Tab-separated table of C-alpha atoms and ligand atoms in Angstrom:
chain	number	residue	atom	x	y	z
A	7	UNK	CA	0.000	0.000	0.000
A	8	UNK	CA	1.419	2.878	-1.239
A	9	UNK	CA	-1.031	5.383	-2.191
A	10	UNK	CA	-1.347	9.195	-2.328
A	11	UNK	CA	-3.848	11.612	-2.556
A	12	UNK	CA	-3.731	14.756	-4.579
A	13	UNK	CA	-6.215	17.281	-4.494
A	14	UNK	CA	-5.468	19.703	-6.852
A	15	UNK	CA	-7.873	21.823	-9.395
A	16	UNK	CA	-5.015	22.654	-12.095
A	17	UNK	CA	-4.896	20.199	-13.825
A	18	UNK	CA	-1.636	20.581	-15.260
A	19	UNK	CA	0.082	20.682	-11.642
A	20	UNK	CA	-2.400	17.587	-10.434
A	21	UNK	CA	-0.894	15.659	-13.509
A	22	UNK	CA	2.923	16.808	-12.944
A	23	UNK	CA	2.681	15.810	-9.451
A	24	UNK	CA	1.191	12.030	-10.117
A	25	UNK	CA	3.735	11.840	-13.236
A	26	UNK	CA	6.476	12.302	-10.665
A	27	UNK	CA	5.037	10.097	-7.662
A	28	UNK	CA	4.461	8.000	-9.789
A	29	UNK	CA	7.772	7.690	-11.036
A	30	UNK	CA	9.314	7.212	-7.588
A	31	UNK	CA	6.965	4.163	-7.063
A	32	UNK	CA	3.254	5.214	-5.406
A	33	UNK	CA	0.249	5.151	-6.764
A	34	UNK	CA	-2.047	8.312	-7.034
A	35	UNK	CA	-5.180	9.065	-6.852
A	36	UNK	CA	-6.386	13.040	-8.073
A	37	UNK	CA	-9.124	15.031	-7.461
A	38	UNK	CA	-9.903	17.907	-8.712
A	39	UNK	CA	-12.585	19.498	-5.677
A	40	UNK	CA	-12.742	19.185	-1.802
A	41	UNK	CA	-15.488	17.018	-1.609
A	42	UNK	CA	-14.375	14.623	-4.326
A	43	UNK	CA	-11.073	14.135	-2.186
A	44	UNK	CA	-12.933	13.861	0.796
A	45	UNK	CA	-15.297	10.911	-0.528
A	46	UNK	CA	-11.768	9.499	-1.446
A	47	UNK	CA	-10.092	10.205	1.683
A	48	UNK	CA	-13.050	8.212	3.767
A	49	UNK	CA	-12.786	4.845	1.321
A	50	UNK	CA	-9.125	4.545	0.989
A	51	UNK	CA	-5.906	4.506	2.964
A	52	UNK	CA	-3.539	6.577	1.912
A	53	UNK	CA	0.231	7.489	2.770
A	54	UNK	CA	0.162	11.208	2.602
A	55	UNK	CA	-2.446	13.808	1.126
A	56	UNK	CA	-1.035	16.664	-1.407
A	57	UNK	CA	-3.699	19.376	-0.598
A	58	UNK	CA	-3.912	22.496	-3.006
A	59	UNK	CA	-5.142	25.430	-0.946
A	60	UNK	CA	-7.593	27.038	-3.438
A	61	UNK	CA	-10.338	24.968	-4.451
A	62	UNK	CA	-13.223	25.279	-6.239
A	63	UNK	CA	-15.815	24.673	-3.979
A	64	UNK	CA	-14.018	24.646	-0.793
A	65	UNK	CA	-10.741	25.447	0.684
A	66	UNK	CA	-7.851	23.409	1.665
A	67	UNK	CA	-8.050	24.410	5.359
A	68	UNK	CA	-11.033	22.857	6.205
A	69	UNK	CA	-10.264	19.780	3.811
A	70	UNK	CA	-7.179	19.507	6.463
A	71	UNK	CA	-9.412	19.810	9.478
A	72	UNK	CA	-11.944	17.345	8.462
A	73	UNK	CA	-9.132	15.059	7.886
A	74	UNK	CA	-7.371	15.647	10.749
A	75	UNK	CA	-11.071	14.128	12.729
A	76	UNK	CA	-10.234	11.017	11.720
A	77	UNK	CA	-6.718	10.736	10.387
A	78	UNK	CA	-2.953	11.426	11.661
A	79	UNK	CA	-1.813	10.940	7.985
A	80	UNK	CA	0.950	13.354	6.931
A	81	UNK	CA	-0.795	16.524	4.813
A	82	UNK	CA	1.435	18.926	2.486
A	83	UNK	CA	-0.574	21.904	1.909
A	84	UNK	CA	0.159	23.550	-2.154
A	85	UNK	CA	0.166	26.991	-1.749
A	86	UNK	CA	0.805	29.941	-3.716
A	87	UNK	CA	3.107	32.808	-3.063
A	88	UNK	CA	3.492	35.650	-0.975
A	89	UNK	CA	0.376	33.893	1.295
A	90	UNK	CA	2.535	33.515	4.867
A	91	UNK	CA	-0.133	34.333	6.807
A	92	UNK	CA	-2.370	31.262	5.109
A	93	UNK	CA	0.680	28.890	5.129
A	94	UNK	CA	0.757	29.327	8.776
A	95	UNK	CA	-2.889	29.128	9.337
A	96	UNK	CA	-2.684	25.670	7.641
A	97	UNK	CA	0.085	24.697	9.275
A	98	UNK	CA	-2.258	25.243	12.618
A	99	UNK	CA	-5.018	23.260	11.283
A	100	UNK	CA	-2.647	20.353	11.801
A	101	UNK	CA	-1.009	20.063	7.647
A	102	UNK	CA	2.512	18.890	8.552
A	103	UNK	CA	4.279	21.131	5.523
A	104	UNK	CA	3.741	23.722	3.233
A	105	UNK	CA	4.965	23.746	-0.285
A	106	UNK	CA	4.872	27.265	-2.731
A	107	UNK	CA	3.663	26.950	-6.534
A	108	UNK	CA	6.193	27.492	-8.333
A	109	UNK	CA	7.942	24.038	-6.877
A	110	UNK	CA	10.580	21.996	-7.998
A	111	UNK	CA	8.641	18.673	-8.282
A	112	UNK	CA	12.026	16.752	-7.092
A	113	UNK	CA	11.649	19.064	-3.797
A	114	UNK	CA	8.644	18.013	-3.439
A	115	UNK	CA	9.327	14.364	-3.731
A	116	UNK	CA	11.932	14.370	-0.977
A	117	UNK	CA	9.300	16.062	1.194
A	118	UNK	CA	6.908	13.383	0.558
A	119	UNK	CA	9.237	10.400	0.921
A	120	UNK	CA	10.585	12.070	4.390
A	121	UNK	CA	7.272	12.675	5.648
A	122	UNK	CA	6.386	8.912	4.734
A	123	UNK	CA	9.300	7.621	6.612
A	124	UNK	CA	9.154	9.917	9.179
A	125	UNK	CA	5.283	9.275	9.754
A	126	UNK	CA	6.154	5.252	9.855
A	127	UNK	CA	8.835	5.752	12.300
A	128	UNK	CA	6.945	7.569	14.447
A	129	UNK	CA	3.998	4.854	14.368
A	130	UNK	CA	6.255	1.694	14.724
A	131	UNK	CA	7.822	3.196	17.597
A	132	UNK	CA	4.802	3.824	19.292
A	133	UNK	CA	4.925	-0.417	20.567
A	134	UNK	CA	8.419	0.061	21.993
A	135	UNK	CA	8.277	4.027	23.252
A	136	UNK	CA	8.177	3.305	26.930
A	137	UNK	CA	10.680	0.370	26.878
A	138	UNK	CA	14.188	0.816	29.142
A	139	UNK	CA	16.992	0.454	26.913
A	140	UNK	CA	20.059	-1.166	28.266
A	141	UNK	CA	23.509	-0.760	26.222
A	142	UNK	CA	25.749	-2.316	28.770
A	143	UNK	CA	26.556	0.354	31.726
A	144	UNK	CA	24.336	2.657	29.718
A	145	UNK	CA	20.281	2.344	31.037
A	146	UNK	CA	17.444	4.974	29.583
A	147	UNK	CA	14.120	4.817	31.386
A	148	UNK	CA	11.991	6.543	28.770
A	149	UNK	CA	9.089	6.716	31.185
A	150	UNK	CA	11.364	9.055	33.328
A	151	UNK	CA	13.214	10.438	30.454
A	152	UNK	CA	16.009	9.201	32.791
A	153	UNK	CA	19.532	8.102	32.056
A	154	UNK	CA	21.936	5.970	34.372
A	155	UNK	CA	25.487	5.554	33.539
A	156	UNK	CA	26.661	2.806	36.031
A	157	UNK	CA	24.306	3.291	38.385
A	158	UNK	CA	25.009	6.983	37.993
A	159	UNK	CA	22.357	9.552	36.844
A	160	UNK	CA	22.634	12.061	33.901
A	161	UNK	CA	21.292	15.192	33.566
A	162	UNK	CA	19.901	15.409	29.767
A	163	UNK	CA	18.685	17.971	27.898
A	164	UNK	CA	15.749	17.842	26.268
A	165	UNK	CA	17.657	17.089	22.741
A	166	UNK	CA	19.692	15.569	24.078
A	167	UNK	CA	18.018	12.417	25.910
A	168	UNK	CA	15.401	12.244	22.485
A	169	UNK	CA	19.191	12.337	20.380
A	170	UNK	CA	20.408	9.392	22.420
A	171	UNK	CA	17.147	7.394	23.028
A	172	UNK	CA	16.438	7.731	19.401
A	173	UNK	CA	20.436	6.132	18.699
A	174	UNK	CA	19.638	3.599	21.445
A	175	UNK	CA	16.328	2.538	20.324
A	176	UNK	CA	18.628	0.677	17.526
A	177	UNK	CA	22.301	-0.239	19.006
A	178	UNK	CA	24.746	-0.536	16.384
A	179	UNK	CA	22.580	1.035	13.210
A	180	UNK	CA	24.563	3.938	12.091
A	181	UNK	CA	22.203	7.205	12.313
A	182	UNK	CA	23.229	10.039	9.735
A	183	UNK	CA	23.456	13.416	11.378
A	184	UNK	CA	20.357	14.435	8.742
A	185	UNK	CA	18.170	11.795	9.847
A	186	UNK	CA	18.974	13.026	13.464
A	187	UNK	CA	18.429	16.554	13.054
A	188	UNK	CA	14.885	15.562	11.383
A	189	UNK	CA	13.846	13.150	13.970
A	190	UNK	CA	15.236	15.024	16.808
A	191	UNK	CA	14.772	18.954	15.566
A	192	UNK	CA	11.953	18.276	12.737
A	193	UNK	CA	11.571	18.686	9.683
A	194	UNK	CA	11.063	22.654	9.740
A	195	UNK	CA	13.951	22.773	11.912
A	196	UNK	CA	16.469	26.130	10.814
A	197	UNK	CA	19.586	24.275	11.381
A	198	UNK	CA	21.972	22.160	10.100
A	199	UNK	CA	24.057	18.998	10.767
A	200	UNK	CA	26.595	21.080	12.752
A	201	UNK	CA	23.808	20.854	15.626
A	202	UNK	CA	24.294	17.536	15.994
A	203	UNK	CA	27.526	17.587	15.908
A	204	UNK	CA	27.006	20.243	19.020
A	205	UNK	CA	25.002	18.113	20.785
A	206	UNK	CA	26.648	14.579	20.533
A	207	UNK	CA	29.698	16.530	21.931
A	208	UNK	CA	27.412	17.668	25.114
A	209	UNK	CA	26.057	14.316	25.455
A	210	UNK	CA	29.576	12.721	24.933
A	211	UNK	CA	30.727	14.514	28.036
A	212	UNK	CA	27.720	13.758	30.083
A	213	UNK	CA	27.811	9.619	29.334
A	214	UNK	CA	31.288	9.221	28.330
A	215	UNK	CA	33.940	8.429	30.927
A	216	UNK	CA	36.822	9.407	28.333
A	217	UNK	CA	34.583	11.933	25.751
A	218	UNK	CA	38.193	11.434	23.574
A	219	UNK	CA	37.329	7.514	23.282
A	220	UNK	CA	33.736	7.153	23.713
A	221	UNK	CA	32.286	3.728	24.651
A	222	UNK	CA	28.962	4.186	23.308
A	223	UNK	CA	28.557	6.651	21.051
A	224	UNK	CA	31.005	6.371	18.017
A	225	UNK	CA	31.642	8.533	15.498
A	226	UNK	CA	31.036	6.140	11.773
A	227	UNK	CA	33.737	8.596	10.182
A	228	UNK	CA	31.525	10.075	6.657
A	229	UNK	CA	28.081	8.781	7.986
A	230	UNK	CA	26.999	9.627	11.156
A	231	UNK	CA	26.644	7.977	14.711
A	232	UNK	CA	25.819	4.638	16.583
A	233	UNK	CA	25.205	3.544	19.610
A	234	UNK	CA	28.136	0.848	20.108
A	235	UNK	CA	26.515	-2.446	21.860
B	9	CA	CA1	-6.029	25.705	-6.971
């Protein structure tokens, strides 16, 4: 199941944006008004919506608010320029990303594939969320938001306990420092990969006996971080 909705009344853009899912391997359904991608929305399952703002017969916020009833599915909201003030108002009807017309459809790929993976993350974590992790002398009570480093607690940061209980949650799988600033600052998120770098220094010092030859988390030299087990 890999299916996306577009609702979009240009035809032209509805078509360029199927021709290029398509192309990167989902299927796509279009419609052209609200209530035709409504009706979908309620019989299908889809991945992620593509919701143009202005519609014929009605407009993309309260497409994304009927939605959002029912459905935690990731919404990118089409809009056109110079409109902050609706981007932001759709934003706070719960879409999880804007896009502006003119858009690079490869742009808007990557947004779609990163919201699909992010979105699945966040759902097949939801079974092992509260689960203590245990990475030798390293223990993270996630019900706390606690860490122990033999027997000895930690004071985290916010970032910094989601940074290391997100590298924990899979000991050994190398994390890039892109896929940590997205699952860690979010997608929006002004900054680059030199915050993480910040951080796993911070958190280095606060777990690591020896920050200089950390035991746990290692450096993969050109990829990113793990959480040695
Ligand atoms: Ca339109």
């Amino acid at each position: 199941m890999n299916r996306i909705l577009v609702i979009e009344d240009e035809i032209s853009i509805a078509e360029l944006e199927r021709d290029y899912l398509e192309l990167n391997g989902y299927e796509v359904d279009l419609a052209a008004t609200g209530k035709a991608g409504l009706s979908l929305f309620r019989d299908e399952t889809y991945r992620l919506v593509i919701l143009d703002i202005m519609l014929p017969d009605m407009d993309g916020y309260e497409i994304c608010r009927q939605m959002r009833e029912t459905s935690d599915v990731p919404i990118i909201m089409v809009t056109a320029k110079n409109e902050d003030i609706d981007m932001i108002r759709g934003l706070g009807k719960g879409a999880d990303d804007y896009i502006e017309k003119p858009f690079n459809p490869n742009k808007l790929i990557a947004r779609v594939k990163a919201h699909i993976s992010r979105y699945d993350r966040l759902v097949s974590r939801e079974q092992p969320k509260h689960e203590d992790i245990k990475v030798r002398g390293l223990f993270i009570q996630h019900s706390t938001r606690r860490v122990m480093v033999n027997n000895e607690e930690k004071v985290l940061t916010v970032k910094e306990f989601d940074l290391l209980a997100l590298m924990a949650s899979a000991p050994n799988q190398v994390f890039s420092k892109e896929h940590l600033l997205e699952q860690v600052w979010g997608f929006d998120f002004f900054g680059d990969a030199s915050t993480v770098t910040v951080h796993i220094r911070r958190l280095r010092e606060k777990v690591e006996q020896d920050p200089s030859h950390p035991e746990y988390i290692e450096t993969v030299w050109g990829v990113g971080y793990r959480i040695k087990q």
